[in-house]
PDB file of C-alpha atoms in Angstrom:
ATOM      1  CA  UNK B   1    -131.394 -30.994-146.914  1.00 83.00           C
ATOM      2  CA  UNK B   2    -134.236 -28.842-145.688  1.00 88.00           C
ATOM      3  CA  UNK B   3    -135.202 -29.260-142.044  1.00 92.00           C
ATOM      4  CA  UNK B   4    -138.567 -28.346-140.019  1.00 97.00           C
ATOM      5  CA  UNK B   5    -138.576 -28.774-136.531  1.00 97.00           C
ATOM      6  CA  UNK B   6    -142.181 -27.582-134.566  1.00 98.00           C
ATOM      7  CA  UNK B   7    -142.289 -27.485-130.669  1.00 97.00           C
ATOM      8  CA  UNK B   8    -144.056 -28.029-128.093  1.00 97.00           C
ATOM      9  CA  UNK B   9    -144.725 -31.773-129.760  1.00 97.00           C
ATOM     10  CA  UNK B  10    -147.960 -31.691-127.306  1.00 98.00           C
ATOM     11  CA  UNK B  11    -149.588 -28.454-126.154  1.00 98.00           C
ATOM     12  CA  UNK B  12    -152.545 -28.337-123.059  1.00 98.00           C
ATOM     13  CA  UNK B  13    -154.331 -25.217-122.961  1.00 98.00           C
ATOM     14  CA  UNK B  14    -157.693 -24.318-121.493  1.00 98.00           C
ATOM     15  CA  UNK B  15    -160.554 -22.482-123.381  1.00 97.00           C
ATOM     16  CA  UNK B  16    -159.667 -19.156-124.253  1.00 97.00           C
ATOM     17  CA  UNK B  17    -155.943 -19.192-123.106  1.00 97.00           C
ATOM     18  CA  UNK B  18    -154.243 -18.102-126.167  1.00 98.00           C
ATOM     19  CA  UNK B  19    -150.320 -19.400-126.872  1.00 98.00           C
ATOM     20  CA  UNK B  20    -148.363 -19.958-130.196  1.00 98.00           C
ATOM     21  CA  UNK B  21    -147.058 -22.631-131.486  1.00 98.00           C
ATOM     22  CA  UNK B  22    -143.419 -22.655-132.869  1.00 98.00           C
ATOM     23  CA  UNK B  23    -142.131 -23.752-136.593  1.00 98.00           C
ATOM     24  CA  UNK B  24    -138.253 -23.727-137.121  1.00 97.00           C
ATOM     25  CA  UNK B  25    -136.740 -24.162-140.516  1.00 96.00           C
ATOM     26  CA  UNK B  26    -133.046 -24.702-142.691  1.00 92.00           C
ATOM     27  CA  UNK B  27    -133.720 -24.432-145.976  1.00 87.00           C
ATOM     28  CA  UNK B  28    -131.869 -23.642-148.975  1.00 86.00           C
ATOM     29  CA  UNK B  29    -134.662 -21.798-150.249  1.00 86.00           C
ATOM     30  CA  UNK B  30    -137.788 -21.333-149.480  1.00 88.00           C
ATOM     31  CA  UNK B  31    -141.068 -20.794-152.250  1.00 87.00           C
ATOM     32  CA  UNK B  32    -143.490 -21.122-149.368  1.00 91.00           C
ATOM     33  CA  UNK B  33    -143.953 -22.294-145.779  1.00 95.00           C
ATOM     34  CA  UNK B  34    -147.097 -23.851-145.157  1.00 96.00           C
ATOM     35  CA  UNK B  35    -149.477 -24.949-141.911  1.00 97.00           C
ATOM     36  CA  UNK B  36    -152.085 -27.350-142.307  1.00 98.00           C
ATOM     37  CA  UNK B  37    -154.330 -29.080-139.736  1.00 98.00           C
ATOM     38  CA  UNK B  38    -154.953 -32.506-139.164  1.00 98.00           C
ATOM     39  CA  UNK B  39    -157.938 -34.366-137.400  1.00 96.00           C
ATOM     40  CA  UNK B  40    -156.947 -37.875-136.436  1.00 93.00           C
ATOM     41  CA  UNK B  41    -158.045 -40.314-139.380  1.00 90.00           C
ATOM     42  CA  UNK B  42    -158.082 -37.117-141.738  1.00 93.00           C
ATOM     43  CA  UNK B  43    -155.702 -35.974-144.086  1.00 96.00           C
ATOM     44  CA  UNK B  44    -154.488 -32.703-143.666  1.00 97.00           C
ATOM     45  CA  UNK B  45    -156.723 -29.298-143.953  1.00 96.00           C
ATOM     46  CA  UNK B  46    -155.094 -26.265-145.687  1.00 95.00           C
ATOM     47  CA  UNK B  47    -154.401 -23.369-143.373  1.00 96.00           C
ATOM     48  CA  UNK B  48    -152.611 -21.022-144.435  1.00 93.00           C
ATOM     49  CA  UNK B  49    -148.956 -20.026-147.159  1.00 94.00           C
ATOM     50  CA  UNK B  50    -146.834 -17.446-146.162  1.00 95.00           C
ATOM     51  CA  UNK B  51    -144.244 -16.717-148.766  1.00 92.00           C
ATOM     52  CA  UNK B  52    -141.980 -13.829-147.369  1.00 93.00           C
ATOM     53  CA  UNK B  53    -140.656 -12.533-143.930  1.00 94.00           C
ATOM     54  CA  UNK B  54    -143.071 -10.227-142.134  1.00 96.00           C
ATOM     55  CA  UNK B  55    -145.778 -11.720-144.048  1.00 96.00           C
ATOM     56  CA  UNK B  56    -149.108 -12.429-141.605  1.00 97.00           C
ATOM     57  CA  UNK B  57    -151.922 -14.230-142.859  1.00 97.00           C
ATOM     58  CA  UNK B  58    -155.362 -14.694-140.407  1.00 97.00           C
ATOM     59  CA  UNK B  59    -158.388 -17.140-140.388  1.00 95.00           C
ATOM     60  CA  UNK B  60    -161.092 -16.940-137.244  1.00 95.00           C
ATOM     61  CA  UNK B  61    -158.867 -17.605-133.914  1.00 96.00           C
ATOM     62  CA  UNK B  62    -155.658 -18.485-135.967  1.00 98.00           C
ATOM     63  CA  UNK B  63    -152.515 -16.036-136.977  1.00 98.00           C
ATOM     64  CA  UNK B  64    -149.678 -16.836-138.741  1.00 98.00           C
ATOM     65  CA  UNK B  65    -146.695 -15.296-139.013  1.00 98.00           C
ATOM     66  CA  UNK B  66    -143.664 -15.529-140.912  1.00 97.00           C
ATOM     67  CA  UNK B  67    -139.706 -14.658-140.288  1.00 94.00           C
ATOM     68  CA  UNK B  68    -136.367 -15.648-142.213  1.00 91.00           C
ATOM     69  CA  UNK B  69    -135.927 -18.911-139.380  1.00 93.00           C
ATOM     70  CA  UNK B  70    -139.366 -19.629-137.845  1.00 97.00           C
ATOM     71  CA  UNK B  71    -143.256 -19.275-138.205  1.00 98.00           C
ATOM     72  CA  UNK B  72    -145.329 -19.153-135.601  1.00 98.00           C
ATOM     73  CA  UNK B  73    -149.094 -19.770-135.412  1.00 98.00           C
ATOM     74  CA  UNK B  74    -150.965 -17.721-132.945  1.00 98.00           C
ATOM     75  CA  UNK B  75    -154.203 -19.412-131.814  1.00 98.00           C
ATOM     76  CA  UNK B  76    -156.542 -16.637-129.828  1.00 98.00           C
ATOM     77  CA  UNK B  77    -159.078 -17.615-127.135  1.00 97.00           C
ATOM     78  CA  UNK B  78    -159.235 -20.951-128.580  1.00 97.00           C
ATOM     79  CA  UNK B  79    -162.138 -23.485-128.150  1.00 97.00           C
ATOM     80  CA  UNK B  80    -162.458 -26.727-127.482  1.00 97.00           C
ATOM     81  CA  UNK B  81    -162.716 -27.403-131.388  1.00 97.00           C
ATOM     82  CA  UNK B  82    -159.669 -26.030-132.251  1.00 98.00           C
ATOM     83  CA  UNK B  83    -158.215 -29.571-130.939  1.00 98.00           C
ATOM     84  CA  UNK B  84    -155.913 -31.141-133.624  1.00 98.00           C
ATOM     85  CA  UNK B  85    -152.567 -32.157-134.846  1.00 98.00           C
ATOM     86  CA  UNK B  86    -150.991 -28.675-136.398  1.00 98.00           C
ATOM     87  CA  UNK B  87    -148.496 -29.460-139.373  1.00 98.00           C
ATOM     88  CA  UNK B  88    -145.703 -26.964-140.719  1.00 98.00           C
ATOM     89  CA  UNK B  89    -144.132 -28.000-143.958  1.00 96.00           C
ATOM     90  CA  UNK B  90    -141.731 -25.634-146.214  1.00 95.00           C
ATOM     91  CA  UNK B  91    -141.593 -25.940-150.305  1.00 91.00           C
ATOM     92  CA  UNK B  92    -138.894 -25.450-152.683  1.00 85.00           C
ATOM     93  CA  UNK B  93    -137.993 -22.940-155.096  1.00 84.00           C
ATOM     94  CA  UNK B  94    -139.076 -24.683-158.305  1.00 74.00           C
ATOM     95  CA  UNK B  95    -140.735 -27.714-157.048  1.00 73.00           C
ATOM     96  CA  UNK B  96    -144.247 -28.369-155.169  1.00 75.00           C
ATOM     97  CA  UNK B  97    -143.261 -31.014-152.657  1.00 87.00           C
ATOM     98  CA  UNK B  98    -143.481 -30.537-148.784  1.00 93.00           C
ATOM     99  CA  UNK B  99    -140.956 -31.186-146.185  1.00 95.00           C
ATOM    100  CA  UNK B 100    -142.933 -31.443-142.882  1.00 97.00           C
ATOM    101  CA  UNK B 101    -142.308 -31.118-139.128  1.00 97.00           C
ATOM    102  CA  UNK B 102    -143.074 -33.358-136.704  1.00 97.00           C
ATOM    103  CA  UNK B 103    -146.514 -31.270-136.018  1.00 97.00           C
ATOM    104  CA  UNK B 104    -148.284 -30.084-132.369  1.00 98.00           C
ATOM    105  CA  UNK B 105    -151.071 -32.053-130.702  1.00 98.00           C
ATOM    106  CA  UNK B 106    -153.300 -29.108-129.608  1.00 98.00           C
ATOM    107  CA  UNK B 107    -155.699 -30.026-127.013  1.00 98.00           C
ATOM    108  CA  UNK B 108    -158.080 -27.255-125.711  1.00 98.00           C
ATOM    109  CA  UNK B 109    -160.149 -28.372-122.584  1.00 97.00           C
ATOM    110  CA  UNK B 110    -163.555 -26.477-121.800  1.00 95.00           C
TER     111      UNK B 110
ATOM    112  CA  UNK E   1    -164.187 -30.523-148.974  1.00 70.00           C
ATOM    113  CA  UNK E   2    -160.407 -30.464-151.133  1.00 71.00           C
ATOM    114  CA  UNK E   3    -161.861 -32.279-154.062  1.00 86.00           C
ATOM    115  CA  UNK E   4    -159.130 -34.710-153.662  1.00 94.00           C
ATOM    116  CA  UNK E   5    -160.845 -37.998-153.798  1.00 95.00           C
ATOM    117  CA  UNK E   6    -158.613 -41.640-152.583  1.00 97.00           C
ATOM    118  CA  UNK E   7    -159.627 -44.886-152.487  1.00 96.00           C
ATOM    119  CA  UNK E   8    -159.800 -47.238-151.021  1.00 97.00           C
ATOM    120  CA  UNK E   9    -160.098 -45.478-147.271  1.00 97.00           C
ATOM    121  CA  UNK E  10    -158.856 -48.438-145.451  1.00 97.00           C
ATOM    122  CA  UNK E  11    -157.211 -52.165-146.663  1.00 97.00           C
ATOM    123  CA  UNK E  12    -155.329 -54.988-145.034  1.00 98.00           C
ATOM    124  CA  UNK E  13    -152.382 -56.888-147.062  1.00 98.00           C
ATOM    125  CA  UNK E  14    -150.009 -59.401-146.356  1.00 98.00           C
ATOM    126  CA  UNK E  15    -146.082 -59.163-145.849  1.00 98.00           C
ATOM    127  CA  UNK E  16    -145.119 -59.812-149.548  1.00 98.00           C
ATOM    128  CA  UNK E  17    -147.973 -58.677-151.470  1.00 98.00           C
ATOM    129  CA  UNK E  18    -148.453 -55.534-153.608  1.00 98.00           C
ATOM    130  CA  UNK E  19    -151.235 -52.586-153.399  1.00 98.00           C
ATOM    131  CA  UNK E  20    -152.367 -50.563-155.689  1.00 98.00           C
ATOM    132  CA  UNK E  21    -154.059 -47.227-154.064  1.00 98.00           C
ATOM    133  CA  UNK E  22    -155.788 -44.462-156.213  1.00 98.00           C
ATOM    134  CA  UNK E  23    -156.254 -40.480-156.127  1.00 97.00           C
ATOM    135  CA  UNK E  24    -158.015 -38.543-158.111  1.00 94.00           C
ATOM    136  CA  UNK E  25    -156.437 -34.588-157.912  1.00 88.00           C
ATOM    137  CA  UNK E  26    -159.328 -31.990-157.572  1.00 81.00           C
ATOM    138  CA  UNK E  27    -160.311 -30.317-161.088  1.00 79.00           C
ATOM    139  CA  UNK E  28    -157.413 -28.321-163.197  1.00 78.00           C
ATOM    140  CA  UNK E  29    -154.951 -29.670-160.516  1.00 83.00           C
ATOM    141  CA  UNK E  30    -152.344 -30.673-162.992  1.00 85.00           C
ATOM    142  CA  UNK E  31    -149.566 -31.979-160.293  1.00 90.00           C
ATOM    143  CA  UNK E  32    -150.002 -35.151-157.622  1.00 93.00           C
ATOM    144  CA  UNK E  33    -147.459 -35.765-154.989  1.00 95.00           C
ATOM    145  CA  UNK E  34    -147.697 -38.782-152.582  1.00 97.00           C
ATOM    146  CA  UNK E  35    -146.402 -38.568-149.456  1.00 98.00           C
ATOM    147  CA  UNK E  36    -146.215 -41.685-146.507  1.00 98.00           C
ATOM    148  CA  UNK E  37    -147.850 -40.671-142.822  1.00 98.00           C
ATOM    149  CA  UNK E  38    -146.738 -43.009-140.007  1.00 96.00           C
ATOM    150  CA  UNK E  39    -148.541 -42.839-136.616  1.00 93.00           C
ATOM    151  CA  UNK E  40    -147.780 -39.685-134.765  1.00 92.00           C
ATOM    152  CA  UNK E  41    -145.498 -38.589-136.932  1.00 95.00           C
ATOM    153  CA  UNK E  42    -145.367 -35.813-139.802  1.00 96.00           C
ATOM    154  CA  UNK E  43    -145.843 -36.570-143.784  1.00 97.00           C
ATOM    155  CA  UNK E  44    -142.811 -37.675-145.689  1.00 97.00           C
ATOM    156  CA  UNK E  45    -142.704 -37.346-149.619  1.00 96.00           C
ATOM    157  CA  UNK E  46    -142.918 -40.348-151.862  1.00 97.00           C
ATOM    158  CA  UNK E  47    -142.922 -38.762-155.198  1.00 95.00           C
ATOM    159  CA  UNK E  48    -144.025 -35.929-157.344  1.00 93.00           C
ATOM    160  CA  UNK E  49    -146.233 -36.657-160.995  1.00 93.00           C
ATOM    161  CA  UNK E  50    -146.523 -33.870-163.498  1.00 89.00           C
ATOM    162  CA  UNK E  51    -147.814 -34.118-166.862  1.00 87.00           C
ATOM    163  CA  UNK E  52    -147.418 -38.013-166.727  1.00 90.00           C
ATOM    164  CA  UNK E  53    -143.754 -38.014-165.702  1.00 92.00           C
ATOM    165  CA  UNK E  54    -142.266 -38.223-162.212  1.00 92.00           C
ATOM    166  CA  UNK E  55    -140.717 -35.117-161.573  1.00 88.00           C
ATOM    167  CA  UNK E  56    -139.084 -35.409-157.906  1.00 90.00           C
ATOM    168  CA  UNK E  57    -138.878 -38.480-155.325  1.00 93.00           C
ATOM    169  CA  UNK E  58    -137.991 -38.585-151.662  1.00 93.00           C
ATOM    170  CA  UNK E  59    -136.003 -41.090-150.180  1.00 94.00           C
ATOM    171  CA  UNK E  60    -137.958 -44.362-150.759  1.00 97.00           C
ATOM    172  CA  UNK E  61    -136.998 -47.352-152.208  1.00 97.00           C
ATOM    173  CA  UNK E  62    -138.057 -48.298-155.914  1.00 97.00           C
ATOM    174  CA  UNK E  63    -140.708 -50.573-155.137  1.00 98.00           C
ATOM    175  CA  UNK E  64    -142.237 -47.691-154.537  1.00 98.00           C
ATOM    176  CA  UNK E  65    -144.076 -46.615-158.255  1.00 97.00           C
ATOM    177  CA  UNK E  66    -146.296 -44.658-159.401  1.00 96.00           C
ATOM    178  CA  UNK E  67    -148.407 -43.261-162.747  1.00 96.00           C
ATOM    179  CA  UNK E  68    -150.330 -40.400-163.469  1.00 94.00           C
ATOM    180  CA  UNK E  69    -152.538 -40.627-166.023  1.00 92.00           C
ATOM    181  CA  UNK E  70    -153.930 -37.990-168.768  1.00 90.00           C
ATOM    182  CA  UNK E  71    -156.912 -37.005-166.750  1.00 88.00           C
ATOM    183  CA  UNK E  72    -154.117 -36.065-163.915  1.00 88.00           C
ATOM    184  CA  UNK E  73    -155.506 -38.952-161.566  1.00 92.00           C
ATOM    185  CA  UNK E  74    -152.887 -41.176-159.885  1.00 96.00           C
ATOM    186  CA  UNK E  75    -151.850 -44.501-158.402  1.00 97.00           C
ATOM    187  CA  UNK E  76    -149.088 -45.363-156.299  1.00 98.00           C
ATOM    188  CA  UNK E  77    -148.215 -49.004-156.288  1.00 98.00           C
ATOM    189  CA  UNK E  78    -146.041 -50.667-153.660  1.00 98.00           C
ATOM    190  CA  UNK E  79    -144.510 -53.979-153.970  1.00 98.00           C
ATOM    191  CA  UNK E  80    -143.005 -56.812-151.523  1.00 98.00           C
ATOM    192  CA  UNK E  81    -145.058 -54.723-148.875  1.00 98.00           C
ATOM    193  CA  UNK E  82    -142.677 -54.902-145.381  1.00 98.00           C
ATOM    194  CA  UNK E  83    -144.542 -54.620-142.104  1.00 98.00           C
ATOM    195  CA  UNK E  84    -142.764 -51.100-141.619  1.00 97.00           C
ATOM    196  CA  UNK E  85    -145.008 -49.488-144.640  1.00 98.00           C
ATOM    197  CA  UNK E  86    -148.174 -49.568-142.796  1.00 98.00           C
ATOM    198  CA  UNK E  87    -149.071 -46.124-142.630  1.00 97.00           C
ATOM    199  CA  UNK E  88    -151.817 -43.829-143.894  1.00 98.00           C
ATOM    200  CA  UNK E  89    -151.039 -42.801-147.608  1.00 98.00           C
ATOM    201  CA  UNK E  90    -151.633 -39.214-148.472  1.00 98.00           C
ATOM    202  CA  UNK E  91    -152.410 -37.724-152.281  1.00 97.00           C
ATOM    203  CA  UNK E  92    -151.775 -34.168-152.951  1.00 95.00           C
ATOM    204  CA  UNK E  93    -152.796 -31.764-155.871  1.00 91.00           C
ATOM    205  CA  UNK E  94    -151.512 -28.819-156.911  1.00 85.00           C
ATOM    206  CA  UNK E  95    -150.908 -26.305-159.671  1.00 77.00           C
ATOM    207  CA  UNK E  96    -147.420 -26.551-160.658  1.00 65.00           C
ATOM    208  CA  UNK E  97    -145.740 -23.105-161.328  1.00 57.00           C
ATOM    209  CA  UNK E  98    -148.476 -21.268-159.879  1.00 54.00           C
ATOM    210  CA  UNK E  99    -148.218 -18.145-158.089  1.00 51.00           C
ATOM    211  CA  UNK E 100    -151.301 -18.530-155.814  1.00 56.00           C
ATOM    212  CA  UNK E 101    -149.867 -21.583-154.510  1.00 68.00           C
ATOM    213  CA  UNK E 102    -152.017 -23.940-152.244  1.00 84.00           C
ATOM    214  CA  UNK E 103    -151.721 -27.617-151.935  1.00 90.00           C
ATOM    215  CA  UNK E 104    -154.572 -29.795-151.138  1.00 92.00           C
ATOM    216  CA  UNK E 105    -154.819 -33.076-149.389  1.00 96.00           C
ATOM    217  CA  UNK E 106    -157.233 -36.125-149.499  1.00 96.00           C
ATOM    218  CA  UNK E 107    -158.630 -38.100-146.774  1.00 96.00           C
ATOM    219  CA  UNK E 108    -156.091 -40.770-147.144  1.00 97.00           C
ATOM    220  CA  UNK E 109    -155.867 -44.534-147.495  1.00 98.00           C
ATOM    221  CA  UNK E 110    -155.063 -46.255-144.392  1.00 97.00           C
ATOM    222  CA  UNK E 111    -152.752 -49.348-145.041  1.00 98.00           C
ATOM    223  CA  UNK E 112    -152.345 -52.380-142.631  1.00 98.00           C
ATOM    224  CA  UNK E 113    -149.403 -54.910-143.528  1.00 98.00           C
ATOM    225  CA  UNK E 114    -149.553 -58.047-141.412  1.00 98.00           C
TER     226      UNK E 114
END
């Protein structure tokens, strides 16, 4: 059974102090590992696939990176906007649905 | 803006009764999968549609059904609704077998069981 675990569950940081948030999967076999964002009352927002280890993929303040265990998502100077719930969820060989982690509550104060 | 369209955003039923909620999968999007969000926690997977047939189910009971109809739009139904399935009811399209894979969510239909 595949298994994503993300830590920290809750992550403080002040505007522009950059830090990474962790993704840790078991899979049998992996198509593609996914991170999404989430707004409370929203459904999630498409961030980013990675697909193979060493891949990297970037969007504005956000890296992600990709290794045969974990992903992590690098968030750079971040703003108060960057606030949300950030989901991790792995796919399949051969199939599109998602097993997700938990996710990180990001809060960025100004 | 996913082009994944739900409805209805919010509704309140009654320990017992059934629900009927609604996606429609963003254009081309060939493959819906329905997954069940409880508060503060991460999305679990209900059940995969392609081409009108379900094709892949997580662990949930089988009062838990769904359809997918020629147009690729969905419905998940829920019977003898229990207190425990209020939760916020995510649709997802796709392309199945695609190489450029990205999965897109709707808003979500937020159900209250009392």
């Amino acid at each position: 059974e595949d298994q994503v675990t993300q830590s920290p569950e809750a992550l403080r940081l002040q505007e522009g102090e950059s830090s990474s948030l962790n993704c840790s999967y078991t899979v049998s076999g992996l198509r593609g590992l996914f991170w999404y964002r989430q707004d409370p009352g929203k459904g999630p927002e498409f961030l980013f696939t990675l697909y193979s280890a060493g891949e990297e993929k970037e969007k504005e303040r956000l890296k992600a990176t990709l290794t045969k265990k974990e992903s992590f998502l690098h968030i750079t100077a971040p703003k108060p906007e960057d606030s949300a719930t950030y989901l991790c969820a792995v796919q399949p060989p051969g199939g599109n649905m998602l097993t997700f982690g938990g996710g990180t509550r990001l809060m960025v104060k100004p | 803006e996913t082009g994944v369209t739900q409805s209805p955003t919010h509704l309140i039923k009654t320990r017992g009764q059934q629900v009927t909620l609604r996606c429609s999968s963003q254009s081309g999007h060939n493959t819906v999968s329905w997954y069940q969000q409880a508060l503060g926690q991460g999305p679990q997977f209900i059940f995969q549609y392609y081409r009108e047939e379900e094709n892949g189910r997580g662990n949930f009971p089988p009062r838990f059904s769904g359809l997918q109809f020629p147009n690729y739009s969905s419905e998940l139904n829920v019977n003898a609704l229990e207190l425990d399935d209020s939760a916020l009811y995510l649709c997802a399209s796709s392309l199945a077998r695609s190489s450029g894979n990205t999965i897109y969510f709707g808003e979500g239909s937020w159900l209250t069981v009392v």
